[in-house]
GROMACS .gro file of C-alpha atoms in nm:
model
  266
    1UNK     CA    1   9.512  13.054   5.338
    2UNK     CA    2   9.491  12.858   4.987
    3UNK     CA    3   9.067  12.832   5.072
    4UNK     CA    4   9.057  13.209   5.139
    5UNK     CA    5   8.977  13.458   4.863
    6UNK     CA    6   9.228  13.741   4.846
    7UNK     CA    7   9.140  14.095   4.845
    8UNK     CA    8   9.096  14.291   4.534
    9UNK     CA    9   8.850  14.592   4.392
   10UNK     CA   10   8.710  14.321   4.210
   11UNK     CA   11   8.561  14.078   4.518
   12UNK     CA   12   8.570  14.428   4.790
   13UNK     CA   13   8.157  14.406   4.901
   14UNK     CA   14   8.023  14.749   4.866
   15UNK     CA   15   7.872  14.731   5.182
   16UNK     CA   16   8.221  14.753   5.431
   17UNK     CA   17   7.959  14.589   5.718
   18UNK     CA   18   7.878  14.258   5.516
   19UNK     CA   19   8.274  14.262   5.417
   20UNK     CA   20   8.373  14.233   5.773
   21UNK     CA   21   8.071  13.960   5.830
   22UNK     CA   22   8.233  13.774   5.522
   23UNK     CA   23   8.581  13.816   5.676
   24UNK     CA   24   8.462  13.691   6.017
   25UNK     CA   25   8.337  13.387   5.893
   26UNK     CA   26   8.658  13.297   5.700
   27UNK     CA   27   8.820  13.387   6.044
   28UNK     CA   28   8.570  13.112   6.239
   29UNK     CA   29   8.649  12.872   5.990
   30UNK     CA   30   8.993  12.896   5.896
   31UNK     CA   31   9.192  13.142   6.136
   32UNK     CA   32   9.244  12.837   6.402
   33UNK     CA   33   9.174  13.097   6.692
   34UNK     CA   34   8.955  12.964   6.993
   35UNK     CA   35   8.799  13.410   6.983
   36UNK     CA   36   8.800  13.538   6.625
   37UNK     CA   37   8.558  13.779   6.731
   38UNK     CA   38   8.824  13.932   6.976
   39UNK     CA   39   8.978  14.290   6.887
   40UNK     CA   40   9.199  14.527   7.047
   41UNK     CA   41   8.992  14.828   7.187
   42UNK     CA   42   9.178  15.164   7.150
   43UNK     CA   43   9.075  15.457   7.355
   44UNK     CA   44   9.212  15.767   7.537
   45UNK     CA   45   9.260  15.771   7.920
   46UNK     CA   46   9.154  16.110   8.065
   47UNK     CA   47   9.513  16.229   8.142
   48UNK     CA   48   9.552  16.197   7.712
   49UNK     CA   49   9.765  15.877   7.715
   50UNK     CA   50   9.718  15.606   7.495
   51UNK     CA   51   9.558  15.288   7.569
   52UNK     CA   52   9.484  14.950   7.427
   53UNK     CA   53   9.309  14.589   7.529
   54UNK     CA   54   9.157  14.278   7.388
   55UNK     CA   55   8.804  14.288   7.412
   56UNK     CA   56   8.527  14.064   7.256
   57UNK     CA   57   8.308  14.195   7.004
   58UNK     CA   58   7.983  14.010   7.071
   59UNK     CA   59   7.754  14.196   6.804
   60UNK     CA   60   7.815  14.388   6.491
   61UNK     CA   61   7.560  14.499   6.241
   62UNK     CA   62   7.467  14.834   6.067
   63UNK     CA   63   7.364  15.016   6.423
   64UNK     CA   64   7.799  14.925   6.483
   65UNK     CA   65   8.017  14.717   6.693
   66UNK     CA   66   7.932  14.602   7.057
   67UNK     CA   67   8.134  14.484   7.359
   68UNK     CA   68   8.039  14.483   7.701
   69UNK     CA   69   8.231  14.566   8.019
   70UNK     CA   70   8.240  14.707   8.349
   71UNK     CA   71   8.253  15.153   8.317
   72UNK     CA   72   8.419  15.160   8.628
   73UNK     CA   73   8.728  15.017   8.463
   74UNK     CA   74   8.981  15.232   8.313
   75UNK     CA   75   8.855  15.197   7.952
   76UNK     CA   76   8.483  15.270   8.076
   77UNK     CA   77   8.673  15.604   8.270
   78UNK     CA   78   8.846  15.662   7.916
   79UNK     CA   79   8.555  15.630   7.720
   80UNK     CA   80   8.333  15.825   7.972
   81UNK     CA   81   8.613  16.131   7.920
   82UNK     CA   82   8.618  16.105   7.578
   83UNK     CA   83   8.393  15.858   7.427
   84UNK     CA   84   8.559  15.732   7.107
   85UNK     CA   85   8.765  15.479   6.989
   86UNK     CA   86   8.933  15.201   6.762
   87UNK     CA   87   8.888  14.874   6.736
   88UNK     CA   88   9.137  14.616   6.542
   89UNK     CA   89   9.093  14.283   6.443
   90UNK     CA   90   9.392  14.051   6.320
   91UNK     CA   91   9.386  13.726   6.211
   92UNK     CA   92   9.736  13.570   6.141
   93UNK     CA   93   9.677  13.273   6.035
   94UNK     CA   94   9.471  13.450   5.687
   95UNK     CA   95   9.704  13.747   5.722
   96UNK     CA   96   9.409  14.007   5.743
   97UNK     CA   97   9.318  14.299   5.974
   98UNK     CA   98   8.993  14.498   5.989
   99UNK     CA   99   9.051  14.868   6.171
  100UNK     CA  100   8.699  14.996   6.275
  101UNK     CA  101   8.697  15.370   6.454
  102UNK     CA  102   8.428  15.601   6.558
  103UNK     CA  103   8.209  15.772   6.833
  104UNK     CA  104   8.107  15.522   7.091
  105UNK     CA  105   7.745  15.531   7.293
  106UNK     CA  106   7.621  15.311   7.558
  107UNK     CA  107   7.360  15.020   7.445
  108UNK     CA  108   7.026  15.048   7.583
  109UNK     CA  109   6.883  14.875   7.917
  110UNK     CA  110   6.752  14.634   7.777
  111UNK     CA  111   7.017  14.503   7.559
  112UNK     CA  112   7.264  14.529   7.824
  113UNK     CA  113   7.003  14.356   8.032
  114UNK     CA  114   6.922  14.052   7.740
  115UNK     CA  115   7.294  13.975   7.638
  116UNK     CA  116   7.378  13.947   8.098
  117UNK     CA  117   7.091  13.701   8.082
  118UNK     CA  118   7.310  13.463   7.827
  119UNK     CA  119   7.618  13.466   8.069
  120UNK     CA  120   7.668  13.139   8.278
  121UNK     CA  121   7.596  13.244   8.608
  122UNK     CA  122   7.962  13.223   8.750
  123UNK     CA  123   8.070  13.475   8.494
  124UNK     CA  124   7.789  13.686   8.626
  125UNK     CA  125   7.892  13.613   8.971
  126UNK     CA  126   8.254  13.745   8.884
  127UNK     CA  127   8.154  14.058   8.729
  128UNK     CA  128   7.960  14.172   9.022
  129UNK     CA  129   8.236  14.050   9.237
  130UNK     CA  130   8.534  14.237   9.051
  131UNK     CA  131   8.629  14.614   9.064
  132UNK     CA  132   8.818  14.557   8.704
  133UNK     CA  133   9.165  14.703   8.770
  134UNK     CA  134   9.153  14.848   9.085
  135UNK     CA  135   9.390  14.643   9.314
  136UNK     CA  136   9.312  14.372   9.503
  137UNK     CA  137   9.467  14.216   9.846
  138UNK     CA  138   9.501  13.871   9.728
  139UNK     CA  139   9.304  13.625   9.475
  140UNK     CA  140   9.150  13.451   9.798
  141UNK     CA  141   8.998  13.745   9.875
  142UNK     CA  142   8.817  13.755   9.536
  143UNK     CA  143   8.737  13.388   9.526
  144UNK     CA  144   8.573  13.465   9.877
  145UNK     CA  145   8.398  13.752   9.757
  146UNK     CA  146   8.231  13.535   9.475
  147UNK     CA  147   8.169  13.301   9.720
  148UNK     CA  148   7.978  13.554   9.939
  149UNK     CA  149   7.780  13.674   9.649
  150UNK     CA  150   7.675  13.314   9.501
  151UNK     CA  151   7.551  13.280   9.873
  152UNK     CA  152   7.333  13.602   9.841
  153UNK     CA  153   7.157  13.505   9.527
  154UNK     CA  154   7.133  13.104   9.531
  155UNK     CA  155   6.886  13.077   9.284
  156UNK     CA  156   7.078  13.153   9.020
  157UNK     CA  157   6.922  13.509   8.935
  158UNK     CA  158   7.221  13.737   8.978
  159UNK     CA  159   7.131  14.144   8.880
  160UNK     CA  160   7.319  14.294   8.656
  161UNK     CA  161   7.504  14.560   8.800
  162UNK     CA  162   7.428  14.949   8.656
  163UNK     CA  163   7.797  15.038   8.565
  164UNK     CA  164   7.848  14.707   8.406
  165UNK     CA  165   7.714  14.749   8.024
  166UNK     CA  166   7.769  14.739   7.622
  167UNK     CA  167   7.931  14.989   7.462
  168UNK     CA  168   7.900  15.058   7.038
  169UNK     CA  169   8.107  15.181   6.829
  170UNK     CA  170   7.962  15.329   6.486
  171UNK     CA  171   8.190  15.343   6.239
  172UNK     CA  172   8.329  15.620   6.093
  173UNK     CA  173   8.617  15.434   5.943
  174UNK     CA  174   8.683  15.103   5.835
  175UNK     CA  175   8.974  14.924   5.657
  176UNK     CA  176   9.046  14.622   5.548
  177UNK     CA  177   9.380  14.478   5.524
  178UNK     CA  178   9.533  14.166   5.366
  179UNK     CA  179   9.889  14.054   5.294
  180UNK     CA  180  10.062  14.053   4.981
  181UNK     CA  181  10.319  13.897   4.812
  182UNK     CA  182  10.659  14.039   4.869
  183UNK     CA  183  10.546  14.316   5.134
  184UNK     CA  184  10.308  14.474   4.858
  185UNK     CA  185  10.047  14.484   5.064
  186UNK     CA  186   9.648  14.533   5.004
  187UNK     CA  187   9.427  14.818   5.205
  188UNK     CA  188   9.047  14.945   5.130
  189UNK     CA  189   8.950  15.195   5.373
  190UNK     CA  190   8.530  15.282   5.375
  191UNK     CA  191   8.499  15.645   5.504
  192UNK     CA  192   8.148  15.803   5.580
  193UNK     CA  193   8.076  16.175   5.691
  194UNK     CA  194   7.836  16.210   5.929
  195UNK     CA  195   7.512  16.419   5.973
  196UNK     CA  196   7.577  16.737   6.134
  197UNK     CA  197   7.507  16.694   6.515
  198UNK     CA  198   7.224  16.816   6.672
  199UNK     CA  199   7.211  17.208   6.815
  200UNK     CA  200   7.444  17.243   7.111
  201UNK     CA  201   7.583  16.877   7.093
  202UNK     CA  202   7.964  16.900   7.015
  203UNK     CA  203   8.067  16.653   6.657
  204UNK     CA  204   8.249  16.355   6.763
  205UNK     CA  205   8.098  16.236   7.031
  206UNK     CA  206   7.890  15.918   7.185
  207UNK     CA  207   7.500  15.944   7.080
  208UNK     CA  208   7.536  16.070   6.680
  209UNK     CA  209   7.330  15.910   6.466
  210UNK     CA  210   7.443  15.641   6.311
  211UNK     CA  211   7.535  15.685   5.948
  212UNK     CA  212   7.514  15.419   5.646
  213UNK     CA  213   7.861  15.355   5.550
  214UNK     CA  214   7.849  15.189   5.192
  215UNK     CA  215   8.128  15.124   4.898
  216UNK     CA  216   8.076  15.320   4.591
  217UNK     CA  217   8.071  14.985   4.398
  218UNK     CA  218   8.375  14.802   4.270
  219UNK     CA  219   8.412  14.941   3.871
  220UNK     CA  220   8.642  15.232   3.847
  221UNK     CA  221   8.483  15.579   3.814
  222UNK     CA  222   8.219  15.498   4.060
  223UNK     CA  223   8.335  15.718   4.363
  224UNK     CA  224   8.648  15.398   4.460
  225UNK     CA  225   8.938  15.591   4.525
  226UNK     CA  226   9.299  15.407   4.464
  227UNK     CA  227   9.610  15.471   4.628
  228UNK     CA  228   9.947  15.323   4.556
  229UNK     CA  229  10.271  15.459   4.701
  230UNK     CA  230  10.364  15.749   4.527
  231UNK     CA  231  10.122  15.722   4.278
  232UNK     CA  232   9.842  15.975   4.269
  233UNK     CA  233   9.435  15.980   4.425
  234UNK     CA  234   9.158  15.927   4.145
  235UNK     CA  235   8.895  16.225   4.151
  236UNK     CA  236   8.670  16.303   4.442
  237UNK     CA  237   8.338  16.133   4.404
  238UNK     CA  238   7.979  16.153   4.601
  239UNK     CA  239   7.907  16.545   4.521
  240UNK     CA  240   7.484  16.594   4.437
  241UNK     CA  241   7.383  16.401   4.745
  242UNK     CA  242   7.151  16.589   5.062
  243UNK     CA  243   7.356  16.748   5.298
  244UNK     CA  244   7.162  16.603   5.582
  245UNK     CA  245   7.256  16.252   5.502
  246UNK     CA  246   7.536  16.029   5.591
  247UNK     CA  247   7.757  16.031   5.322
  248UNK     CA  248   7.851  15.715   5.103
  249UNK     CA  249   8.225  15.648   5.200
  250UNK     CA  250   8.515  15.667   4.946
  251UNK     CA  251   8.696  15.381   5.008
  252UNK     CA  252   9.038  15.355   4.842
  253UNK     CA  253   9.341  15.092   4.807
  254UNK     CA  254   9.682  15.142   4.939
  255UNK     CA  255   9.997  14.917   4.809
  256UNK     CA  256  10.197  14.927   5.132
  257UNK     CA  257  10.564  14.854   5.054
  258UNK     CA  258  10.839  14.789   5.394
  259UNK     CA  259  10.588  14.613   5.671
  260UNK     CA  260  10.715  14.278   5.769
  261UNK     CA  261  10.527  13.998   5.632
  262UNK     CA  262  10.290  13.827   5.818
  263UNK     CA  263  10.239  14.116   6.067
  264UNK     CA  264   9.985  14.425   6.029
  265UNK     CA  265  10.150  14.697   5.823
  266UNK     CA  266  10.093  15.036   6.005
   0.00000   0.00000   0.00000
């Protein structure tokens, strides 16, 4: 943790995307975890419970976050239902975690279509070959079924299958978290407001367009809002700017007091 910069308004990017790229890469290097890049996807299963699973984030730029899975599975149900959702990022060995939350929206063909062309051919073998979740008579039965299907398609071109696809999720929110010293703990948290939806589409939902999330810069007065327990918020920043656009977000810092060290303060 000594090589790691610590988090402060000072060093906080502006931009919250090319913070989490810089955070990633400390993660890669330093975190000694064989999938940085994996998160904990939080959605909503159609009855209204609460769910949560690791998935891996294979892409993340200013369009949002990517992961790809099967949408027959319960999350692809959930986020079919109601298609939003969280994803978190911890890294314990740098004591950091990244929150990310927004609408969710389906990649295009083609995408979907390029990143199943980089999969080794067994994993493509298995995805066609599982029904993710739904129960199975035995593991021998899988293995068999793989079996069947590597049989089918011998020269190694195996289709991808239509309900197995990426999923993005544009950010509405994202915080970044880092341990302090004697539980005082450091949060920014980039906000943006989006464009009002299109006639007849309902706000909230898979297929907005995304919106720029950016920091207001790191001086003080420049639309960064600070927070420390029990102390009180700066004044409200961004006003003069078209309605139409995606607001610039108001990211602010929280001193958490009371979370256990060493484990994500909530």
């Amino acid at each position: 943790m000594s090589s790691v910069e610590l988090l402060s308004e000072k060093n906080l990017l502006e931009d919250p995307l090319a913070q989490f790229s810089a955070w990633l890469s400390d993660a890669r290097r330093w975190a000694e975890m064989d999938y940085p890049e994996a998160a904990v996807l939080s959605t909503v299963s159609p009855e209204g419970l609460p769910e949560g699973r690791v998935v891996l984030v294979k892409s993340a730029d200013e369009r949002g976050f990517v992961f790809y899975t099967n949408m027959l599975s319960p999350k692809g149900l959930a986020l079919k239902a109601r298609p939003e959702a969280a994803l978190t990022f911890y890294w314990p060995k740098l004591m950091r975690q990244v929150r990310v939350a927004g609408p969710v929206s389906a990649v295009t063909e083609a995408e979907a279509d390029a990143y199943w062309a980089t999969r080794p051919r067994e994993a493509r073998l298995g995805a066609v070959a599982s029904e993710q979740s739904a129960p199975l008579e035995s593991r021998a039965a899988m293995e068999a079924r793989v079996a069947e299907l590597g049989a089918r398609f011998p020269a190694g071109d195996v289709p991808r299958p239509r309900h197995w696809t990426g999923c993005r999720v544009e950010p509405r929110s994202v915080e970044f978290w880092q341990d302090g010293m004697h539980r005082l703990h450091d949060r920014f948290r980039f906000t943006a407001t989006p464009p009002p939806p299109p006639q007849g589409r309902p706000p909230g939902r898979g297929g907005l367009p995304w919106g720029e999330i950016q920091g207001a810069g790191p001086s003080r007065g420049s639309g960064r809002e600070r927070v420390r327990e029990g102390g009180r918020r700066g004044p409200a920043q961004g006003q003069g700017r078209d309605a139409g656009a995606a607001r610039p977000s108001r990211p602010h810092q929280e001193h958490q007091r009371g979370a256990p060290r060493g484990r994500a303060g909530q």
